[in-house]
PDB file of C-alpha atoms and ligand atoms in Angstrom:
ATOM      1  CA  MET U  69       9.691  -9.999 -25.563  1.00  0.00           C
ATOM      2  CA  ASP U  70       9.801 -13.158 -23.432  1.00  0.00           C
ATOM      3  CA  LYS U  71       9.911 -16.353 -25.536  1.00  0.00           C
ATOM      4  CA  ASP U  72       6.795 -17.723 -23.786  1.00  0.00           C
ATOM      5  CA  ILE U  73       4.629 -14.708 -24.629  1.00  0.00           C
ATOM      6  CA  ALA U  74       2.351 -14.938 -27.682  1.00  0.00           C
ATOM      7  CA  LYS U  75       1.375 -11.284 -27.659  1.00  0.00           C
ATOM      8  CA  VAL U  76       1.711  -8.156 -25.577  1.00  0.00           C
ATOM      9  CA  LEU U  77      -1.719  -6.923 -24.510  1.00  0.00           C
ATOM     10  CA  LEU U  78      -0.617  -3.806 -22.623  1.00  0.00           C
ATOM     11  CA  THR U  79       2.776  -2.183 -22.973  1.00  0.00           C
ATOM     12  CA  GLN U  80       4.743  -0.588 -20.148  1.00  0.00           C
ATOM     13  CA  GLU U  81       3.963   2.808 -21.637  1.00  0.00           C
ATOM     14  CA  GLN U  82       0.207   2.169 -21.857  1.00  0.00           C
ATOM     15  CA  ILE U  83       0.125   0.996 -18.248  1.00  0.00           C
ATOM     16  CA  ALA U  84       2.168   3.954 -17.028  1.00  0.00           C
ATOM     17  CA  GLU U  85      -0.071   6.432 -18.860  1.00  0.00           C
ATOM     18  CA  ARG U  86      -3.268   4.883 -17.448  1.00  0.00           C
ATOM     19  CA  ILE U  87      -1.825   4.889 -13.932  1.00  0.00           C
ATOM     20  CA  ARG U  88      -1.081   8.610 -14.256  1.00  0.00           C
ATOM     21  CA  GLU U  89      -4.733   9.216 -15.215  1.00  0.00           C
ATOM     22  CA  LEU U  90      -6.071   7.049 -12.395  1.00  0.00           C
ATOM     23  CA  GLY U  91      -3.704   8.819 -10.003  1.00  0.00           C
ATOM     24  CA  GLN U  92      -5.300  12.166 -10.800  1.00  0.00           C
ATOM     25  CA  GLU U  93      -8.810  10.785 -10.251  1.00  0.00           C
ATOM     26  CA  LEU U  94      -7.885   9.027  -7.015  1.00  0.00           C
ATOM     27  CA  SER U  95      -5.978  12.032  -5.703  1.00  0.00           C
ATOM     28  CA  SER U  96      -9.017  14.274  -6.065  1.00  0.00           C
ATOM     29  CA  GLU U  97     -11.402  11.623  -4.698  1.00  0.00           C
ATOM     30  CA  TYR U  98      -9.260  11.121  -1.600  1.00  0.00           C
ATOM     31  CA  ALA U  99      -8.029  14.663  -0.932  1.00  0.00           C
ATOM     32  CA  GLY U 100      -8.248  15.331   2.809  1.00  0.00           C
ATOM     33  CA  LYS U 101      -9.471  11.782   3.546  1.00  0.00           C
ATOM     34  CA  ASN U 102      -6.166  10.075   4.426  1.00  0.00           C
ATOM     35  CA  PRO U 103      -7.337   6.747   2.942  1.00  0.00           C
ATOM     36  CA  VAL U 104      -5.994   3.325   3.818  1.00  0.00           C
ATOM     37  CA  VAL U 105      -4.919   1.786   0.516  1.00  0.00           C
ATOM     38  CA  VAL U 106      -5.232  -2.006   0.806  1.00  0.00           C
ATOM     39  CA  GLY U 107      -3.357  -4.163  -1.681  1.00  0.00           C
ATOM     40  CA  VAL U 108      -4.409  -7.772  -2.206  1.00  0.00           C
ATOM     41  CA  LEU U 109      -1.200  -9.821  -2.459  1.00  0.00           C
ATOM     42  CA  LYS U 110       0.719 -11.014  -4.339  1.00  0.00           C
ATOM     43  CA  GLY U 111      -0.445 -10.145  -7.836  1.00  0.00           C
ATOM     44  CA  VAL U 112      -0.992  -6.482  -7.020  1.00  0.00           C
ATOM     45  CA  VAL U 113       2.542  -5.608  -5.878  1.00  0.00           C
ATOM     46  CA  ILE U 114       3.822  -4.076  -9.112  1.00  0.00           C
ATOM     47  CA  PHE U 115       0.613  -2.147  -9.783  1.00  0.00           C
ATOM     48  CA  TYR U 116       0.474  -1.072  -6.135  1.00  0.00           C
ATOM     49  CA  ALA U 117       4.003   0.311  -6.114  1.00  0.00           C
ATOM     50  CA  ASP U 118       3.375   2.317  -9.297  1.00  0.00           C
ATOM     51  CA  MET U 119      -0.166   3.426  -8.392  1.00  0.00           C
ATOM     52  CA  ILE U 120       0.583   4.602  -4.860  1.00  0.00           C
ATOM     53  CA  ARG U 121       3.234   7.013  -6.151  1.00  0.00           C
ATOM     54  CA  HIS U 122       0.603   8.691  -8.312  1.00  0.00           C
ATOM     55  CA  ILE U 123      -1.752   9.184  -5.389  1.00  0.00           C
ATOM     56  CA  THR U 124      -0.426  12.584  -4.422  1.00  0.00           C
ATOM     57  CA  VAL U 125      -2.412  13.026  -1.195  1.00  0.00           C
ATOM     58  CA  PRO U 126      -1.490  11.579   2.220  1.00  0.00           C
ATOM     59  CA  CYS U 127      -2.509   7.942   2.581  1.00  0.00           C
ATOM     60  CA  GLN U 128      -1.660   4.821   4.544  1.00  0.00           C
ATOM     61  CA  MET U 129      -0.434   1.566   2.990  1.00  0.00           C
ATOM     62  CA  ASP U 130      -1.671  -1.871   4.016  1.00  0.00           C
ATOM     63  CA  PHE U 131      -1.834  -5.378   2.576  1.00  0.00           C
ATOM     64  CA  MET U 132      -3.810  -8.555   2.897  1.00  0.00           C
ATOM     65  CA  CYS U 133      -3.611 -11.976   1.380  1.00  0.00           C
ATOM     66  CA  ILE U 134      -6.461 -14.364   0.675  1.00  0.00           C
ATOM     67  CA  SER U 135      -6.142 -18.013  -0.215  1.00  0.00           C
ATOM     68  CA  SER U 136      -8.688 -20.128  -1.971  1.00  0.00           C
ATOM     69  CA  TYR U 137      -8.973 -23.831  -1.558  1.00  0.00           C
ATOM     70  CA  LYS U 138     -10.573 -25.211  -4.673  1.00  0.00           C
ATOM     71  CA  GLY U 139     -12.656 -28.212  -3.720  1.00  0.00           C
ATOM     72  CA  THR U 140     -15.044 -30.168  -5.852  1.00  0.00           C
ATOM     73  CA  SER U 141     -17.449 -27.215  -6.047  1.00  0.00           C
ATOM     74  CA  SER U 142     -16.700 -24.635  -8.703  1.00  0.00           C
ATOM     75  CA  THR U 143     -16.654 -21.681  -6.329  1.00  0.00           C
ATOM     76  CA  GLY U 144     -14.071 -22.854  -3.781  1.00  0.00           C
ATOM     77  CA  THR U 145     -13.675 -21.592  -0.216  1.00  0.00           C
ATOM     78  CA  MET U 146     -11.580 -18.606   0.739  1.00  0.00           C
ATOM     79  CA  THR U 147      -9.708 -17.642   3.865  1.00  0.00           C
ATOM     80  CA  VAL U 148      -7.722 -14.584   4.903  1.00  0.00           C
ATOM     81  CA  SER U 149      -4.163 -15.874   5.165  1.00  0.00           C
ATOM     82  CA  LYS U 150      -2.762 -12.436   6.030  1.00  0.00           C
ATOM     83  CA  ASP U 151      -5.012  -9.678   7.361  1.00  0.00           C
ATOM     84  CA  ILE U 152      -4.455  -5.926   7.226  1.00  0.00           C
ATOM     85  CA  SER U 153      -2.728  -4.416  10.255  1.00  0.00           C
ATOM     86  CA  ALA U 154      -4.493  -1.027  10.334  1.00  0.00           C
ATOM     87  CA  ASP U 155      -7.659  -0.338  12.312  1.00  0.00           C
ATOM     88  CA  ILE U 156      -9.951   0.817   9.500  1.00  0.00           C
ATOM     89  CA  ARG U 157     -13.063   1.620  11.593  1.00  0.00           C
ATOM     90  CA  GLY U 158     -14.336   4.976  10.343  1.00  0.00           C
ATOM     91  CA  ARG U 159     -11.567   5.200   7.755  1.00  0.00           C
ATOM     92  CA  HIS U 160     -11.815   5.562   3.975  1.00  0.00           C
ATOM     93  CA  VAL U 161     -10.515   2.390   2.371  1.00  0.00           C
ATOM     94  CA  LEU U 162      -9.388   1.888  -1.215  1.00  0.00           C
ATOM     95  CA  ILE U 163      -8.756  -1.679  -2.353  1.00  0.00           C
ATOM     96  CA  LEU U 164      -6.176  -2.152  -5.111  1.00  0.00           C
ATOM     97  CA  GLU U 165      -6.418  -5.395  -7.107  1.00  0.00           C
ATOM     98  CA  ASP U 166      -4.555  -6.850 -10.052  1.00  0.00           C
ATOM     99  CA  ILE U 167      -7.527  -8.348 -11.895  1.00  0.00           C
ATOM    100  CA  PHE U 168     -11.291  -8.543 -11.440  1.00  0.00           C
ATOM    101  CA  ASP U 169     -12.066 -11.906 -13.015  1.00  0.00           C
ATOM    102  CA  THR U 170     -14.904 -14.072 -11.656  1.00  0.00           C
ATOM    103  CA  GLY U 171     -15.100 -11.526  -8.843  1.00  0.00           C
ATOM    104  CA  ASN U 172     -15.203 -14.202  -6.155  1.00  0.00           C
ATOM    105  CA  SER U 173     -12.075 -12.985  -4.401  1.00  0.00           C
ATOM    106  CA  LEU U 174     -13.094  -9.312  -4.456  1.00  0.00           C
ATOM    107  CA  GLU U 175     -16.545 -10.231  -3.168  1.00  0.00           C
ATOM    108  CA  TYR U 176     -14.889 -12.062  -0.295  1.00  0.00           C
ATOM    109  CA  THR U 177     -12.362  -9.275   0.345  1.00  0.00           C
ATOM    110  CA  VAL U 178     -15.065  -6.600   0.439  1.00  0.00           C
ATOM    111  CA  ARG U 179     -17.221  -8.611   2.836  1.00  0.00           C
ATOM    112  CA  HIS U 180     -14.217  -9.165   5.103  1.00  0.00           C
ATOM    113  CA  LEU U 181     -13.200  -5.498   5.173  1.00  0.00           C
ATOM    114  CA  LYS U 182     -16.779  -4.195   5.584  1.00  0.00           C
ATOM    115  CA  GLU U 183     -17.057  -6.139   8.843  1.00  0.00           C
ATOM    116  CA  LYS U 184     -14.346  -3.846  10.210  1.00  0.00           C
ATOM    117  CA  GLY U 185     -16.609  -0.785   9.818  1.00  0.00           C
ATOM    118  CA  PRO U 186     -14.822   1.493   7.316  1.00  0.00           C
ATOM    119  CA  ALA U 187     -16.372   4.904   6.508  1.00  0.00           C
ATOM    120  CA  SER U 188     -16.191   4.039   2.809  1.00  0.00           C
ATOM    121  CA  LEU U 189     -14.844   1.229   0.665  1.00  0.00           C
ATOM    122  CA  LYS U 190     -13.958   1.488  -3.006  1.00  0.00           C
ATOM    123  CA  ILE U 191     -12.211  -0.764  -5.499  1.00  0.00           C
ATOM    124  CA  CYS U 192      -9.573   0.073  -8.079  1.00  0.00           C
ATOM    125  CA  THR U 193      -8.502  -2.804 -10.310  1.00  0.00           C
ATOM    126  CA  LEU U 194      -5.811  -2.660 -12.950  1.00  0.00           C
ATOM    127  CA  LEU U 195      -7.581  -5.196 -15.178  1.00  0.00           C
ATOM    128  CA  ASP U 196     -11.225  -6.141 -15.577  1.00  0.00           C
ATOM    129  CA  LYS U 197     -12.286  -9.326 -17.376  1.00  0.00           C
ATOM    130  CA  PRO U 198     -16.098  -8.921 -17.363  1.00  0.00           C
ATOM    131  CA  GLU U 199     -16.775 -11.970 -19.551  1.00  0.00           C
ATOM    132  CA  ARG U 200     -15.727 -14.262 -16.725  1.00  0.00           C
ATOM    133  CA  ARG U 201     -17.822 -12.642 -13.975  1.00  0.00           C
ATOM    134  CA  ASN U 202     -19.721 -14.925 -11.628  1.00  0.00           C
ATOM    135  CA  PRO U 203     -23.363 -13.746 -11.930  1.00  0.00           C
ATOM    136  CA  ASN U 204     -23.761 -14.042  -8.135  1.00  0.00           C
ATOM    137  CA  VAL U 205     -21.055 -11.466  -7.512  1.00  0.00           C
ATOM    138  CA  THR U 206     -22.522  -8.122  -6.442  1.00  0.00           C
ATOM    139  CA  VAL U 207     -19.402  -5.950  -5.977  1.00  0.00           C
ATOM    140  CA  GLN U 208     -18.368  -3.600  -8.762  1.00  0.00           C
ATOM    141  CA  ALA U 209     -15.092  -1.880  -9.485  1.00  0.00           C
ATOM    142  CA  ASP U 210     -15.138   1.892  -8.971  1.00  0.00           C
ATOM    143  CA  TYR U 211     -11.951   2.398 -10.983  1.00  0.00           C
ATOM    144  CA  VAL U 212     -10.745   0.165 -13.835  1.00  0.00           C
ATOM    145  CA  GLY U 213      -7.393   0.460 -15.550  1.00  0.00           C
ATOM    146  CA  PHE U 214      -8.170  -1.665 -18.609  1.00  0.00           C
ATOM    147  CA  THR U 215     -10.908  -4.041 -19.710  1.00  0.00           C
ATOM    148  CA  VAL U 216      -9.303  -7.192 -21.106  1.00  0.00           C
ATOM    149  CA  PRO U 217     -10.663 -10.049 -23.238  1.00  0.00           C
ATOM    150  CA  ASN U 218     -11.268 -13.517 -21.839  1.00  0.00           C
ATOM    151  CA  GLU U 219      -7.651 -14.677 -22.069  1.00  0.00           C
ATOM    152  CA  PHE U 220      -5.228 -15.731 -19.348  1.00  0.00           C
ATOM    153  CA  VAL U 221      -2.761 -12.887 -18.929  1.00  0.00           C
ATOM    154  CA  VAL U 222       0.607 -12.727 -17.157  1.00  0.00           C
ATOM    155  CA  GLY U 223       3.160 -10.094 -16.265  1.00  0.00           C
ATOM    156  CA  TYR U 224       3.170  -6.849 -14.307  1.00  0.00           C
ATOM    157  CA  GLY U 225       2.546  -8.877 -11.132  1.00  0.00           C
ATOM    158  CA  LEU U 226       0.296 -11.539 -12.623  1.00  0.00           C
ATOM    159  CA  ASP U 227       1.670 -15.080 -12.597  1.00  0.00           C
ATOM    160  CA  TYR U 228       1.399 -18.500 -14.144  1.00  0.00           C
ATOM    161  CA  ASN U 229       2.677 -21.073 -11.618  1.00  0.00           C
ATOM    162  CA  GLU U 230       4.431 -18.176  -9.828  1.00  0.00           C
ATOM    163  CA  GLY U 231       6.384 -17.277 -12.967  1.00  0.00           C
ATOM    164  CA  TYR U 232       6.255 -14.215 -15.244  1.00  0.00           C
ATOM    165  CA  ARG U 233       5.314 -11.746 -12.470  1.00  0.00           C
ATOM    166  CA  ASN U 234       8.360  -9.609 -13.248  1.00  0.00           C
ATOM    167  CA  LEU U 235       7.557  -9.010 -16.915  1.00  0.00           C
ATOM    168  CA  PRO U 236       7.140  -5.224 -17.237  1.00  0.00           C
ATOM    169  CA  TYR U 237       4.120  -5.590 -19.552  1.00  0.00           C
ATOM    170  CA  VAL U 238       0.855  -7.601 -19.575  1.00  0.00           C
ATOM    171  CA  GLY U 239       0.890 -10.408 -22.113  1.00  0.00           C
ATOM    172  CA  VAL U 240      -0.801 -13.604 -23.200  1.00  0.00           C
ATOM    173  CA  LEU U 241       1.114 -16.875 -22.801  1.00  0.00           C
ATOM    174  CA  LYS U 242       1.725 -19.192 -25.741  1.00  0.00           C
ATOM    175  CA  PRO U 243      -0.615 -22.209 -25.560  1.00  0.00           C
ATOM    176  CA  GLU U 244       2.312 -24.658 -25.581  1.00  0.00           C
ATOM    177  CA  VAL U 245       3.472 -23.241 -22.237  1.00  0.00           C
ATOM    178  CA  TYR U 246       0.345 -24.671 -20.593  1.00  0.00           C
ATOM    179  CA  GLU U 247       0.565 -27.911 -22.501  1.00  0.00           C
ATOM    180  CA  THR U 248       4.154 -28.709 -21.503  1.00  0.00           C
ATOM    181  CA  LYS U 249       3.988 -27.687 -17.816  1.00  0.00           C
TER     182      LYS U 249
HETATM  183  P1  5GP B  27     -11.310 -13.743  -9.294  1.00  0.00           P
HETATM  184  O1  5GP B  27     -11.650 -14.853 -10.253  1.00  0.00           O
HETATM  185  O2  5GP B  27     -11.669 -14.125  -7.891  1.00  0.00           O
HETATM  186  O3  5GP B  27     -11.903 -12.423  -9.713  1.00  0.00           O
HETATM  187  O4  5GP B  27      -9.737 -13.563  -9.372  1.00  0.00           O
HETATM  188  C1  5GP B  27      -8.938 -14.281  -8.485  1.00  0.00           C
HETATM  189  C2  5GP B  27      -7.501 -14.214  -8.826  1.00  0.00           C
HETATM  190  O5  5GP B  27      -7.272 -15.082  -9.921  1.00  0.00           O
HETATM  191  C3  5GP B  27      -6.935 -12.879  -9.280  1.00  0.00           C
HETATM  192  O6  5GP B  27      -6.651 -12.007  -8.216  1.00  0.00           O
HETATM  193  C4  5GP B  27      -5.680 -13.351  -9.968  1.00  0.00           C
HETATM  194  O7  5GP B  27      -4.681 -13.582  -9.021  1.00  0.00           O
HETATM  195  C5  5GP B  27      -6.148 -14.662 -10.594  1.00  0.00           C
HETATM  196  N1  5GP B  27      -6.472 -14.447 -12.013  1.00  0.00           N
HETATM  197  C6  5GP B  27      -7.662 -14.264 -12.600  1.00  0.00           C
HETATM  198  N2  5GP B  27      -7.559 -14.098 -13.928  1.00  0.00           N
HETATM  199  C7  5GP B  27      -6.232 -14.166 -14.187  1.00  0.00           C
HETATM  200  C8  5GP B  27      -5.442 -14.066 -15.392  1.00  0.00           C
HETATM  201  O8  5GP B  27      -5.908 -13.843 -16.511  1.00  0.00           O
HETATM  202  N3  5GP B  27      -4.099 -14.203 -15.233  1.00  0.00           N
HETATM  203  C9  5GP B  27      -3.507 -14.432 -14.031  1.00  0.00           C
HETATM  204  N4  5GP B  27      -2.187 -14.553 -13.990  1.00  0.00           N
HETATM  205  N5  5GP B  27      -4.207 -14.524 -12.886  1.00  0.00           N
HETATM  206  C10 5GP B  27      -5.552 -14.395 -12.973  1.00  0.00           C
HETATM  207 MG1   MG B  28      -4.861 -11.453  -7.062  1.00  0.00          MG
END
């Protein structure tokens, strides 16, 4: 285990097993629909690469990136810093996310993609942290890998100051890591 990790929340094996289950559900949901699977960068990359290989029906891969500029207000303003390249009008779209936390970024992502006129739009998130949800957020996740407690997690794509993304598991950082950086 990495020296900065206090505890492992989800092991590689647990994640792999859950992705296999989700893959079966998603493969039946999207059979014959040739969905566009949109990953929200960068945190999703590891989950995306594993998840897409368990979607056993034809699909198209695409990515977008949103940036938030935290001002003095608590919500912050978001922009699309990299948009998808596919034309999704009339297409079935599945969003893959790393974590559904306050929900602000998914709310923004869904609004942005809906303007492009998809036939359907669903969300699959690896992690859900419901305790932190912004009460004004209306979007809901259609598929959830794991519900996690209100702790800051890293690994399997999730970062702290751009570090720890390559840990193969999801873990909680030691408090002193925050205090010294
Ligand atoms: P939101 O609060 O809008 O639902 O989540 C926005 C983004 O904050 C997530 O996509 C993720 O990048 C980051 N985030 C939220 N909670 C955590 C966490 O526990 N750990 C890490 N590393 N990132 C998080
Ligand atoms: Mg993210």
